[in-house]
Short mmCIF file of C-alpha atoms and ligand atoms in Angstrom, two decimals:
data_model
loop_
_atom_site.label_atom_id
_atom_site.label_comp_id
_atom_site.label_asym_id
_atom_site.label_seq_id
_atom_site.Cartn_x
_atom_site.Cartn_y
_atom_site.Cartn_z
CA MET A 1 9.94 -7.75 5.36
CA ASP A 2 12.02 -5.91 3.54
CA LYS A 3 11.36 -3.05 1.42
CA ASN A 4 10.69 -4.66 -1.96
CA SER A 5 8.90 -7.49 -0.84
CA SER A 6 6.31 -5.32 0.86
CA LEU A 7 5.72 -3.48 -2.09
CA LYS A 8 5.69 -6.45 -4.08
CA LEU A 9 2.70 -7.81 -2.32
CA GLY A 10 1.26 -4.04 -2.19
CA TYR A 11 1.14 -4.56 1.38
CA THR A 12 1.81 -1.44 3.66
CA ASN A 13 0.51 -1.48 7.21
CA ARG A 14 -0.20 2.04 8.41
CA SER A 15 -2.38 1.40 11.41
CA ASN A 16 -0.11 1.32 13.68
CA LEU A 17 2.26 4.03 12.61
CA LYS A 18 1.04 7.55 13.25
CA MET A 19 2.43 9.23 10.29
CA ASN A 20 1.54 12.53 8.94
CA PHE A 21 0.71 13.73 5.36
CA LEU A 22 4.16 14.27 3.89
CA GLU A 23 5.25 10.99 4.96
CA VAL A 24 2.55 9.08 3.61
CA LEU A 25 3.35 11.49 0.67
CA LEU A 26 7.00 10.30 0.37
CA GLN A 27 6.52 6.73 1.15
CA ASP A 28 3.81 6.53 -1.83
CA ILE A 29 6.18 8.22 -4.16
CA GLY A 30 9.02 6.11 -2.94
CA GLU A 31 6.93 3.24 -3.92
CA TYR A 32 5.94 4.44 -7.22
CA ILE A 33 9.19 5.11 -7.74
CA LEU A 34 10.20 1.48 -6.95
CA LEU A 35 7.23 -0.23 -8.91
CA MET A 36 8.29 1.75 -11.80
CA LYS A 37 11.52 0.30 -11.89
CA ARG A 38 9.76 -3.10 -11.71
CA VAL A 39 7.63 -2.18 -14.65
CA ILE A 40 10.57 -1.35 -17.18
CA ALA A 41 11.23 -4.53 -17.96
CA LYS A 42 11.87 -6.45 -21.22
CA PRO A 43 8.89 -8.59 -21.96
CA LYS A 44 8.61 -12.01 -21.77
CA ASN A 45 6.85 -13.01 -24.98
CA LYS A 46 7.26 -10.35 -27.72
CA ALA A 47 4.23 -11.62 -29.96
CA TYR A 48 1.81 -11.81 -26.50
CA PHE A 49 3.05 -8.55 -25.64
CA ARG A 50 1.87 -6.99 -29.32
CA LYS A 51 -1.35 -8.22 -28.49
CA GLN A 52 -1.77 -6.82 -25.37
CA LEU A 53 -0.90 -3.24 -26.69
CA VAL A 54 -3.25 -3.64 -29.68
CA ASP A 55 -5.94 -4.47 -26.70
CA GLU A 56 -5.17 -2.09 -24.76
CA ILE A 57 -4.92 0.65 -27.23
CA ASN A 58 -8.64 -0.52 -28.20
CA VAL A 59 -9.81 -0.58 -24.74
CA LEU A 60 -8.17 2.76 -23.49
CA CYS A 61 -7.94 5.03 -26.17
CA ILE A 62 -10.39 4.08 -29.34
CA ASN A 63 -13.32 3.66 -26.86
CA SER A 64 -12.78 7.38 -25.85
CA LEU A 65 -12.86 8.80 -29.18
CA LEU A 66 -16.48 9.52 -29.75
CA ILE A 67 -17.04 11.08 -26.31
CA ILE A 68 -13.66 13.24 -27.26
CA SER A 69 -14.73 14.27 -30.06
CA VAL A 70 -18.05 15.23 -28.99
CA ILE A 71 -16.45 17.14 -25.64
CA SER A 72 -14.09 19.08 -28.54
CA ILE A 73 -16.70 20.55 -30.30
CA PHE A 74 -18.68 21.75 -27.84
CA MET A 75 -15.58 23.14 -26.04
CA GLY A 76 -14.23 25.28 -29.09
CA ALA A 77 -18.33 26.69 -29.79
CA VAL A 78 -18.28 27.60 -26.31
CA ILE A 79 -14.70 29.14 -25.71
CA THR A 80 -15.54 31.15 -29.13
CA ILE A 81 -18.86 32.47 -28.08
CA GLN A 82 -17.09 33.43 -24.75
CA THR A 83 -13.94 35.10 -26.15
CA ASN A 84 -16.24 37.45 -28.31
CA LEU A 85 -18.61 37.97 -25.72
CA GLN A 86 -15.23 38.99 -23.49
CA ILE A 87 -13.17 40.98 -25.99
CA GLU A 88 -15.83 43.30 -27.18
CA ASN A 89 -13.50 46.01 -28.32
CA PRO A 90 -14.01 48.21 -31.11
CA LEU A 91 -9.88 48.63 -31.75
CA LEU A 92 -9.48 45.15 -31.81
CA PRO A 93 -9.87 43.38 -35.21
CA THR A 94 -12.60 40.78 -35.06
CA TRP A 95 -10.19 38.31 -36.36
CA THR A 96 -8.08 38.08 -33.39
CA ILE A 97 -11.38 36.39 -31.55
CA GLY A 98 -10.54 33.21 -33.54
CA PHE A 99 -6.51 34.01 -33.00
CA VAL A 100 -7.17 33.66 -29.11
CA VAL A 101 -9.64 30.52 -29.26
CA ARG A 102 -6.87 28.19 -31.50
CA GLN A 103 -4.41 29.50 -28.53
CA SER A 104 -6.74 28.28 -25.91
CA VAL A 105 -7.57 25.50 -27.70
CA VAL A 106 -4.06 24.08 -28.79
CA LEU A 107 -2.12 24.86 -25.55
CA GLU A 108 -4.41 24.50 -22.49
CA PHE A 109 -8.40 22.95 -23.55
CA ALA A 110 -7.22 19.48 -25.57
CA PRO A 111 -4.34 18.77 -24.09
CA THR A 112 -5.11 19.62 -20.39
CA ILE A 113 -8.62 19.37 -19.95
CA VAL A 114 -9.19 16.42 -22.37
CA SER A 115 -6.59 14.54 -20.21
CA ILE A 116 -8.18 15.38 -16.97
CA PHE A 117 -11.24 13.52 -18.58
CA LEU A 118 -9.16 10.62 -19.41
CA ALA A 119 -7.75 10.64 -15.89
CA GLY A 120 -11.28 10.23 -14.88
CA LYS A 121 -12.03 7.61 -17.48
CA ILE A 122 -9.22 5.47 -18.22
CA GLY A 123 -7.29 5.70 -14.72
CA SER A 124 -10.42 4.81 -12.96
CA HIS A 125 -10.57 1.64 -15.42
CA ILE A 126 -6.58 0.61 -14.87
CA ALA A 127 -6.95 0.90 -11.30
CA SER A 128 -9.96 -1.21 -10.60
CA GLU A 129 -8.89 -3.52 -13.08
CA ILE A 130 -5.47 -4.35 -11.25
CA GLY A 131 -6.92 -3.71 -8.42
CA THR A 132 -9.51 -7.00 -8.94
CA MET A 133 -7.05 -9.03 -10.10
CA LYS A 134 -4.95 -8.13 -6.83
CA VAL A 135 -7.63 -8.70 -4.62
CA THR A 136 -8.66 -12.10 -6.37
CA GLU A 137 -5.10 -13.35 -6.13
CA GLN A 138 -4.67 -13.43 -10.28
CA VAL A 139 -1.46 -11.24 -9.47
CA ASP A 140 -0.30 -14.05 -7.33
CA ALA A 141 -1.38 -16.47 -9.92
CA LEU A 142 0.92 -14.54 -12.42
CA GLU A 143 3.80 -13.95 -9.69
CA THR A 144 3.85 -18.15 -9.05
CA MET A 145 4.15 -18.63 -12.85
CA GLY A 146 7.59 -16.65 -12.55
CA ILE A 147 6.05 -13.59 -14.54
CA ASN A 148 7.09 -9.88 -13.45
CA SER A 149 3.12 -9.08 -12.97
CA ALA A 150 4.02 -5.22 -12.84
CA SER A 151 5.68 -5.16 -16.08
CA HIS A 152 2.97 -7.95 -17.59
CA LEU A 153 -0.06 -5.61 -16.46
CA ILE A 154 0.97 -2.28 -16.14
CA LEU A 155 3.74 -1.78 -18.89
CA PRO A 156 1.23 -2.03 -22.01
CA LYS A 157 -1.05 0.35 -20.57
CA ILE A 158 1.62 3.07 -20.17
CA ILE A 159 2.83 2.44 -23.70
CA ALA A 160 -0.58 2.21 -25.36
CA SER A 161 -1.56 5.38 -23.75
CA SER A 162 1.57 7.46 -24.39
CA MET A 163 1.22 6.40 -27.58
CA VAL A 164 -2.27 7.09 -28.64
CA ASN A 165 -3.03 10.26 -26.29
CA PRO A 166 -1.04 12.59 -28.67
CA LEU A 167 -3.17 11.59 -31.60
CA LEU A 168 -6.49 12.02 -29.83
CA ILE A 169 -5.28 15.44 -28.33
CA ILE A 170 -4.20 16.34 -32.26
CA ILE A 171 -7.83 15.20 -32.85
CA SER A 172 -9.11 16.94 -30.33
CA ILE A 173 -7.36 20.21 -31.29
CA PHE A 174 -8.88 19.97 -34.72
CA LEU A 175 -12.26 19.24 -33.76
CA GLY A 176 -12.12 22.29 -31.21
CA LEU A 177 -11.34 24.58 -33.81
CA LEU A 178 -14.19 22.78 -36.09
CA GLY A 179 -16.45 23.70 -33.31
CA GLY A 180 -15.42 27.15 -32.84
CA TRP A 181 -16.40 27.69 -36.72
CA GLY A 182 -19.42 26.38 -36.18
CA ALA A 183 -20.32 28.89 -33.83
CA CYS A 184 -19.38 31.35 -36.08
CA GLU A 185 -21.41 29.87 -39.05
CA PHE A 186 -24.54 28.75 -37.53
CA LEU A 187 -25.04 31.06 -34.30
CA GLY A 188 -23.40 34.33 -36.24
CA THR A 189 -20.81 34.83 -33.34
CA ILE A 190 -18.59 36.44 -35.53
CA PRO A 191 -18.02 36.39 -39.57
CA SER A 192 -16.17 32.27 -40.37
CA SER A 193 -14.24 34.47 -42.86
CA GLN A 194 -13.04 36.42 -40.00
CA TYR A 195 -12.87 33.44 -37.70
CA ILE A 196 -10.70 31.37 -40.12
CA GLU A 197 -8.39 34.15 -40.65
CA GLY A 198 -7.82 34.28 -37.03
CA ILE A 199 -6.68 30.69 -36.23
CA ARG A 200 -4.23 31.00 -39.03
CA SER A 201 -2.82 34.28 -37.88
CA TRP A 202 0.74 34.16 -36.08
CA PHE A 203 1.13 29.97 -35.89
CA GLU A 204 4.35 28.96 -34.13
CA SER A 205 5.30 25.22 -34.53
CA ARG A 206 6.62 25.46 -30.61
CA ASP A 207 2.73 25.54 -29.66
CA ILE A 208 1.85 22.23 -31.24
CA TYR A 209 5.06 20.42 -29.46
CA TYR A 210 3.93 22.04 -26.32
CA ALA A 211 0.90 20.22 -26.84
CA LEU A 212 2.29 16.79 -27.89
CA VAL A 213 4.52 16.82 -25.19
CA LYS A 214 2.16 17.61 -22.61
CA ALA A 215 -0.70 14.54 -24.16
CA PHE A 216 2.87 12.52 -23.67
CA VAL A 217 3.60 13.10 -20.12
CA PHE A 218 -0.16 13.13 -18.89
CA ALA A 219 -0.80 10.13 -20.35
CA PHE A 220 2.49 8.51 -18.56
CA LEU A 221 0.87 9.99 -15.66
CA ILE A 222 -2.35 8.90 -15.68
CA SER A 223 -1.78 5.04 -16.80
CA SER A 224 1.48 4.69 -14.37
CA ILE A 225 -0.33 6.41 -11.30
CA SER A 226 -3.59 4.35 -11.62
CA GLY A 227 -1.56 0.85 -12.36
CA PHE A 228 0.14 2.13 -8.93
CA TRP A 229 -3.09 2.20 -6.90
CA GLY A 230 -4.43 -0.77 -8.60
CA TYR A 231 -0.95 -2.89 -7.82
CA LYS A 232 -1.16 -1.07 -4.25
CA THR A 233 -4.70 -2.52 -3.69
CA THR A 234 -5.27 -5.30 -0.78
CA GLY A 235 -8.42 -6.66 0.86
CA GLY A 236 -11.43 -6.42 -1.44
CA ALA A 237 -14.26 -5.00 -3.52
CA LEU A 238 -14.87 -1.91 -0.92
CA GLU A 239 -10.72 -1.52 -1.42
CA VAL A 240 -10.79 -1.67 -5.31
CA GLY A 241 -13.62 1.28 -5.48
CA LYS A 242 -11.13 3.33 -2.69
CA THR A 243 -7.91 2.87 -4.98
CA SER A 244 -9.54 4.05 -8.26
CA THR A 245 -10.88 6.87 -6.76
CA LYS A 246 -7.21 7.95 -5.29
CA ALA A 247 -6.22 6.91 -8.86
CA VAL A 248 -8.33 9.76 -10.27
CA VAL A 249 -7.37 12.21 -8.05
CA SER A 250 -4.22 12.17 -7.64
CA SER A 251 -3.09 11.62 -11.30
CA SER A 252 -5.56 14.40 -11.97
CA PHE A 253 -3.74 16.48 -9.66
CA MET A 254 -0.67 15.51 -11.25
CA ILE A 255 -1.59 16.68 -14.69
CA LEU A 256 -2.17 20.16 -12.94
CA LEU A 257 1.43 20.38 -11.34
CA PHE A 258 2.76 19.03 -14.19
CA ASP A 259 1.20 21.45 -16.88
CA LEU A 260 2.20 24.14 -14.58
CA ILE A 261 6.41 22.89 -14.71
CA ILE A 262 6.05 22.09 -18.70
CA THR A 263 4.51 25.60 -18.97
CA GLU A 264 7.53 26.76 -17.00
CA ILE A 265 10.39 24.79 -19.37
CA PHE A 266 8.48 26.10 -22.71
CA PHE A 267 7.76 29.67 -22.14
CA GLY A 268 9.39 30.64 -18.80
CA MET B 1 10.02 -34.24 -2.14
CA ILE B 2 9.59 -30.81 -0.31
CA LYS B 3 11.66 -30.16 3.29
CA ILE B 4 11.21 -27.58 5.37
CA GLU B 5 13.38 -26.42 8.24
CA ASN B 6 13.11 -24.06 11.21
CA LEU B 7 10.84 -21.56 9.30
CA TYR B 8 9.78 -18.14 10.70
CA LYS B 9 7.41 -15.58 9.50
CA TYR B 10 6.42 -12.52 10.68
CA PHE B 11 3.91 -9.56 9.55
CA ASP B 12 4.42 -6.32 11.83
CA GLY B 13 6.27 -7.93 14.19
CA ARG B 14 3.54 -10.83 15.13
CA GLU B 15 4.68 -14.37 14.79
CA ILE B 16 2.57 -15.90 12.11
CA LEU B 17 4.37 -19.23 11.65
CA HIS B 18 6.74 -20.52 14.52
CA ASP B 19 9.52 -22.75 13.54
CA ILE B 20 7.94 -25.19 11.10
CA SER B 21 9.92 -28.34 10.62
CA CYS B 22 8.21 -30.74 7.83
CA GLU B 23 8.55 -32.69 4.85
CA PHE B 24 6.24 -33.55 2.10
CA GLU B 25 6.66 -36.80 -0.11
CA SER B 26 6.67 -37.18 -3.69
CA GLY B 27 3.42 -39.03 -5.67
CA LYS B 28 1.91 -38.22 -2.63
CA THR B 29 -0.79 -35.85 -1.44
CA ASN B 30 0.37 -34.26 1.70
CA LEU B 31 -2.08 -32.40 3.66
CA ILE B 32 -1.95 -29.46 5.81
CA ILE B 33 -4.78 -29.07 8.29
CA GLY B 34 -5.75 -26.33 10.81
CA GLN B 35 -8.43 -23.94 12.05
CA SER B 36 -9.18 -20.86 9.92
CA GLY B 37 -6.51 -18.06 10.92
CA SER B 38 -3.97 -21.03 12.09
CA GLY B 39 -1.66 -19.59 9.24
CA LYS B 40 -1.84 -22.40 6.26
CA THR B 41 -2.29 -20.03 3.75
CA VAL B 42 1.17 -17.83 4.71
CA LEU B 43 2.66 -21.16 5.23
CA MET B 44 1.66 -22.42 1.30
CA LYS B 45 2.59 -18.64 0.02
CA CYS B 46 6.00 -18.84 1.76
CA LEU B 47 6.47 -22.26 0.06
CA ILE B 48 5.52 -20.70 -3.64
CA GLY B 49 7.41 -17.41 -3.12
CA LEU B 50 4.95 -14.92 -2.71
CA TYR B 51 5.97 -13.93 0.89
CA GLU B 52 9.86 -14.15 2.45
CA ALA B 53 10.34 -16.32 5.54
CA GLU B 54 12.50 -14.59 7.74
CA LYS B 55 14.00 -17.63 9.18
CA GLY B 56 14.40 -20.67 7.93
CA ASN B 57 14.81 -23.16 4.82
CA ILE B 58 12.67 -24.26 2.13
CA LEU B 59 14.39 -27.61 -0.14
CA TYR B 60 12.81 -28.55 -3.67
CA ASP B 61 14.28 -32.02 -3.94
CA ASN B 62 17.47 -30.41 -1.94
CA ARG B 63 17.68 -27.01 -4.37
CA ASN B 64 17.26 -24.52 -1.16
CA PHE B 65 14.38 -22.24 -2.45
CA ILE B 66 15.30 -19.25 0.05
CA LYS B 67 19.08 -18.99 -0.80
CA MET B 68 18.18 -18.84 -4.25
CA ALA B 69 18.55 -15.79 -6.59
CA LYS B 70 15.69 -14.18 -8.19
CA LYS B 71 16.30 -15.80 -11.73
CA ASP B 72 16.68 -18.98 -10.41
CA ARG B 73 13.71 -18.71 -8.48
CA GLN B 74 11.50 -17.84 -11.53
CA ILE B 75 13.02 -21.07 -12.88
CA LEU B 76 12.02 -23.38 -10.14
CA GLN B 77 8.66 -21.71 -10.23
CA GLN B 78 7.79 -22.94 -13.51
CA GLU B 79 7.72 -26.95 -12.03
CA MET B 80 4.90 -25.41 -9.49
CA GLY B 81 1.35 -25.42 -10.19
CA VAL B 82 -0.49 -23.38 -7.90
CA LEU B 83 -4.35 -23.99 -7.38
CA PHE B 84 -5.20 -20.75 -5.53
CA GLN B 85 -8.67 -20.75 -3.11
CA GLY B 86 -10.56 -18.67 -5.12
CA GLY B 87 -9.38 -20.10 -7.94
CA ALA B 88 -7.48 -17.12 -9.40
CA LEU B 89 -8.77 -17.44 -13.07
CA PHE B 90 -8.03 -14.37 -15.40
CA ASP B 91 -11.16 -12.67 -15.90
CA SER B 92 -10.54 -11.21 -19.08
CA MET B 93 -9.82 -14.52 -20.87
CA SER B 94 -11.87 -17.59 -21.75
CA VAL B 95 -11.70 -21.12 -20.18
CA LYS B 96 -8.78 -22.40 -22.80
CA GLU B 97 -7.41 -19.24 -22.99
CA ASN B 98 -6.68 -19.49 -19.41
CA VAL B 99 -5.00 -22.91 -19.91
CA LEU B 100 -3.19 -21.42 -22.81
CA PHE B 101 -1.71 -18.66 -21.14
CA PRO B 102 1.55 -20.38 -19.36
CA LEU B 103 1.57 -22.23 -22.28
CA ILE B 104 2.26 -19.34 -24.30
CA MET B 105 4.12 -17.40 -21.79
CA LEU B 106 6.55 -20.37 -20.62
CA SER B 107 6.85 -23.06 -22.92
CA ASN B 108 8.83 -23.42 -25.93
CA LEU B 109 5.64 -25.15 -28.06
CA ASN B 110 4.49 -24.10 -31.12
CA GLU B 111 0.68 -23.12 -31.57
CA SER B 112 -0.53 -26.39 -32.56
CA GLU B 113 1.45 -28.13 -29.66
CA ARG B 114 0.32 -25.73 -26.93
CA ASN B 115 -3.64 -25.95 -28.57
CA ASP B 116 -3.23 -29.79 -27.97
CA ARG B 117 -1.84 -29.49 -24.59
CA ALA B 118 -4.54 -26.92 -23.57
CA GLU B 119 -6.73 -29.39 -24.97
CA PHE B 120 -5.75 -32.26 -23.56
CA CYS B 121 -5.50 -30.59 -19.80
CA LEU B 122 -9.30 -29.23 -20.23
CA GLU B 123 -10.55 -32.89 -21.23
CA ARG B 124 -8.61 -34.27 -17.99
CA VAL B 125 -10.87 -32.32 -15.90
CA ASN B 126 -13.83 -33.00 -17.87
CA LEU B 127 -14.55 -29.65 -19.14
CA GLN B 128 -13.71 -29.77 -23.07
CA ASP B 129 -17.37 -28.84 -23.81
CA SER B 130 -17.01 -25.16 -21.72
CA GLN B 131 -13.38 -24.15 -23.47
CA HIS B 132 -15.26 -20.94 -24.68
CA LEU B 133 -16.89 -19.83 -21.80
CA TYR B 134 -15.65 -17.01 -19.46
CA PRO B 135 -14.68 -17.08 -15.88
CA SER B 136 -18.17 -15.30 -15.24
CA GLN B 137 -20.12 -17.98 -17.19
CA ILE B 138 -19.31 -21.10 -15.21
CA SER B 139 -19.80 -22.63 -11.60
CA GLY B 140 -17.45 -22.55 -8.55
CA GLY B 141 -16.73 -26.30 -9.17
CA MET B 142 -16.10 -25.54 -12.93
CA LYS B 143 -13.56 -22.57 -12.01
CA LYS B 144 -11.80 -25.13 -9.20
CA ARG B 145 -11.57 -27.51 -12.44
CA VAL B 146 -10.42 -24.92 -14.89
CA ALA B 147 -7.51 -23.92 -12.57
CA ILE B 148 -6.48 -27.52 -11.80
CA ALA B 149 -5.96 -27.87 -15.51
CA ARG B 150 -4.25 -24.46 -15.83
CA SER B 151 -1.78 -25.56 -12.88
CA ILE B 152 -0.90 -28.85 -14.36
CA ALA B 153 -0.50 -27.32 -18.13
CA LEU B 154 3.29 -26.88 -17.71
CA ASN B 155 3.73 -30.57 -16.02
CA PRO B 156 4.63 -29.12 -12.84
CA LYS B 157 6.51 -31.39 -10.24
CA TYR B 158 4.87 -29.75 -7.02
CA LEU B 159 1.54 -28.63 -6.78
CA PHE B 160 -0.14 -26.66 -4.36
CA CYS B 161 -3.85 -26.31 -3.56
CA ASP B 162 -5.25 -23.73 -0.97
CA GLU B 163 -8.57 -24.92 0.32
CA PRO B 164 -9.68 -26.61 -3.09
CA ASN B 165 -13.18 -27.32 -2.09
CA SER B 166 -13.80 -24.08 -0.17
CA GLY B 167 -17.21 -22.98 -1.32
CA LEU B 168 -18.37 -26.14 -3.06
CA ASP B 169 -20.66 -28.88 -2.10
CA PRO B 170 -19.87 -32.24 -0.41
CA LYS B 171 -20.64 -34.09 -3.87
CA THR B 172 -18.64 -31.38 -5.77
CA SER B 173 -15.76 -31.51 -3.30
CA LEU B 174 -15.12 -35.07 -3.48
CA ILE B 175 -15.21 -35.00 -6.95
CA ILE B 176 -12.27 -32.30 -7.07
CA ASP B 177 -10.55 -34.10 -3.85
CA GLU B 178 -10.50 -37.27 -6.04
CA LEU B 179 -9.07 -35.60 -9.31
CA ILE B 180 -6.47 -33.91 -7.52
CA TYR B 181 -5.54 -37.22 -5.79
CA GLU B 182 -5.27 -39.24 -9.21
CA LEU B 183 -3.42 -36.23 -11.04
CA THR B 184 -0.73 -37.03 -7.87
CA HIS B 185 -0.32 -40.52 -8.67
CA GLU B 186 -0.57 -39.95 -12.37
CA TYR B 187 2.63 -37.67 -12.74
CA GLN B 188 4.18 -38.11 -9.43
CA MET B 189 3.69 -34.95 -8.41
CA THR B 190 4.43 -33.72 -4.85
CA THR B 191 0.67 -32.16 -3.80
CA ILE B 192 0.63 -29.93 -0.60
CA ILE B 193 -3.39 -29.26 -0.09
CA ASN B 194 -4.64 -26.63 2.59
CA THR B 195 -7.77 -27.81 3.79
CA HIS B 196 -9.97 -27.65 7.27
CA ASP B 197 -12.30 -30.37 5.50
CA MET B 198 -12.24 -33.68 7.60
CA ASN B 199 -13.97 -35.22 4.85
CA SER B 200 -10.79 -34.44 2.67
CA VAL B 201 -8.59 -35.57 5.01
CA MET B 202 -10.77 -39.14 5.45
CA ALA B 203 -10.92 -39.32 1.40
CA ILE B 204 -7.08 -38.21 0.19
CA GLY B 205 -5.04 -37.70 3.17
CA GLU B 206 -1.65 -40.03 2.61
CA THR B 207 0.29 -37.64 4.99
CA VAL B 208 -1.53 -34.92 7.45
CA SER B 209 0.31 -32.08 8.83
CA PHE B 210 -2.04 -30.19 11.59
CA ILE B 211 -1.02 -26.74 12.06
CA HIS B 212 -2.61 -24.77 15.18
CA GLU B 213 -1.76 -20.75 15.76
CA GLY B 214 1.40 -21.02 13.59
CA LYS B 215 2.85 -24.11 15.10
CA LEU B 216 3.02 -27.34 13.92
CA TRP B 217 1.18 -29.24 16.42
CA TRP B 218 0.95 -32.79 14.71
CA LYS B 219 2.20 -34.94 11.86
CA GLY B 220 0.85 -38.88 11.07
CA SER B 221 -1.22 -40.67 8.68
CA LYS B 222 -5.36 -40.36 8.37
CA ASN B 223 -5.37 -43.41 10.37
CA GLU B 224 -3.67 -42.29 12.98
CA ILE B 225 -5.47 -39.01 13.17
CA LEU B 226 -8.75 -40.66 15.07
CA ASN B 227 -6.54 -42.31 17.59
CA THR B 228 -4.36 -39.66 18.84
CA ASP B 229 -4.19 -38.24 22.24
CA ASN B 230 -3.20 -34.92 21.36
CA ASP B 231 -6.13 -32.53 22.90
CA GLU B 232 -5.81 -29.36 20.08
CA LEU B 233 -5.84 -32.09 17.06
CA ASN B 234 -8.72 -33.88 18.71
CA SER B 235 -11.00 -30.68 19.24
CA PHE B 236 -10.52 -29.65 15.61
CA VAL B 237 -11.22 -33.41 14.60
CA TYR B 238 -14.14 -33.61 16.67
CA ALA B 239 -15.39 -30.32 16.19
CA SER B 240 -18.68 -31.39 13.96
CA LYS B 241 -21.73 -32.69 15.71
CA PHE B 242 -21.71 -35.71 12.90
CA ALA B 243 -18.20 -36.30 14.14
CA GLN B 244 -19.13 -36.49 17.69
CA HIS B 245 -21.83 -38.58 17.26
CA LEU B 246 -19.82 -41.31 15.16
CA LYS B 247 -17.13 -41.13 18.12
CA ARG B 248 -19.65 -41.89 20.96
CA LYS B 249 -20.45 -44.61 19.19
N1 LIG C 1 -0.62 -10.23 4.46
C1 LIG C 1 -1.13 -9.94 5.89
N2 LIG C 1 -0.41 -9.06 6.51
C2 LIG C 1 -0.84 -9.24 7.94
N3 LIG C 1 -0.92 -10.70 8.49
C3 LIG C 1 -1.81 -11.57 7.77
C4 LIG C 1 -1.55 -11.25 6.05
N4 LIG C 1 -2.09 -12.52 6.05
C5 LIG C 1 -2.33 -13.72 7.03
N5 LIG C 1 -2.18 -12.70 7.53
C6 LIG C 1 -2.32 -13.03 9.42
O1 LIG C 1 -1.73 -14.49 9.59
C7 LIG C 1 -2.80 -15.35 10.26
C8 LIG C 1 -2.94 -16.27 9.54
O2 LIG C 1 -3.48 -16.21 8.30
P1 LIG C 1 -3.92 -17.64 6.88
O3 LIG C 1 -2.57 -18.01 6.75
O4 LIG C 1 -4.42 -16.99 5.96
O5 LIG C 1 -5.04 -18.82 7.96
P2 LIG C 1 -5.44 -19.83 7.15
O6 LIG C 1 -4.76 -21.18 8.09
O7 LIG C 1 -6.79 -19.46 7.29
O8 LIG C 1 -4.85 -19.68 5.83
C9 LIG C 1 -3.71 -14.53 10.55
O9 LIG C 1 -3.87 -14.07 11.47
C10 LIG C 1 -4.15 -13.74 9.31
O10 LIG C 1 -4.17 -12.30 10.03
MG1 LIG C 2 -6.48 -19.68 4.23
#
């Protein structure tokens, strides 16, 4: 079997080949790149593709809105309380607390933590949906209709999540800062006027670009990596569970790795 | 007509299909029988392009599927209807959407023509009343019928059925077999059916090919099958106590 067709069927037998961790990793990366080459293709039917896109935006993103809002508000409040506890220094003006909170939320907490949360929520969803289609021959059915199943199944998910994740992150930033304000207003952490002065100080638009670039890249990583694991599933229900775990673990790991890379590019 | 010439298929160096040469006739139900694990599914998946055979040729009315460019293959695949073993219905779509799907993706029909065609196909398999149900809400026999409706939506020239009555009771099996038989004759399709069910063989086996351990062991008609002196085939045919009982008579 040539490389391409083995990938197409998601079939690689490693049982009789003793491979070490590095070889497995390199093979997975190679297969991932080959799959992405197949994913990036012109949709067969544009109207149907648009419908898929709308569905995916609903399933992958809008359904996460409520939980992300709740997480963001609590996160902002906790960061504010913690920052105030850690920087109790009479030499620093109180409003610096607000500034530190804003930087933490914009730079790391909203884009990275929310994306890791999404890796768990939508990553497992994508991998198990595609994995189930794989083991029940639905993917085969698509292929025998002459449809590029990889592109048909994975591309709408990648585009939908890469488009909407930056939006979710903006909302998360806003609600995180609101949560911090809530801590000041209702728990009296610091005077809210000082907090507001702080979150308005020394604003640099580069920070927002940085957050948005991360949101976009992380969404791409989550959807493509989870799609890859789903597409690689063979066997039955047990394997579907295993690959969706792999999807969550590997996309969370890649998010942290790319966090480092993007930070180096922007600030290094 | 589908012609297979000297087909070989390996998985990890293990030979699954050995030198298969065979012809399947148009307008007939061509059965491939054999024990579980004999290679029926692999053979069918080679025919429809899901697996690559290592050696040999597959000719669809003299068009060589093996030597074709990918694009031409996809065009030829649109002349094929496939009925997978588990039905392979799209879970996220209703019965009607399943039948509409190939029409939306692959035909040039407009919306009302597509609708008519889908309804016609569903009526043909007697499911006009279940259009709005989802695969999880219907029985095994109904799933098979939806899958049949979907596979004939584009008027295929070639129909492939992998164990169409696995998991069904004898009576429902008979209904599915007869449906496939009728459709084959109605549309003059070249139909290939994988089965290990002797009932299907006796009911609709116009040509029968027996596969054993990846080799084509025997080929003939359903009438010849009962009086063959081929030992492997005999042990397959008379495996059930019921058949042994009949034979003794
Ligand atoms: N994807 C695969 N990889 C490796 N071996 C396979 C694969 N598919 C089938 N086989 C092997 O090929 C043989 C024939 O299988 P199959 O065609 O499914 O039998 P059946 O006649 O029951 O349909 C079996 O021994 C099976 O283990
Ligand atoms: Mg089989």
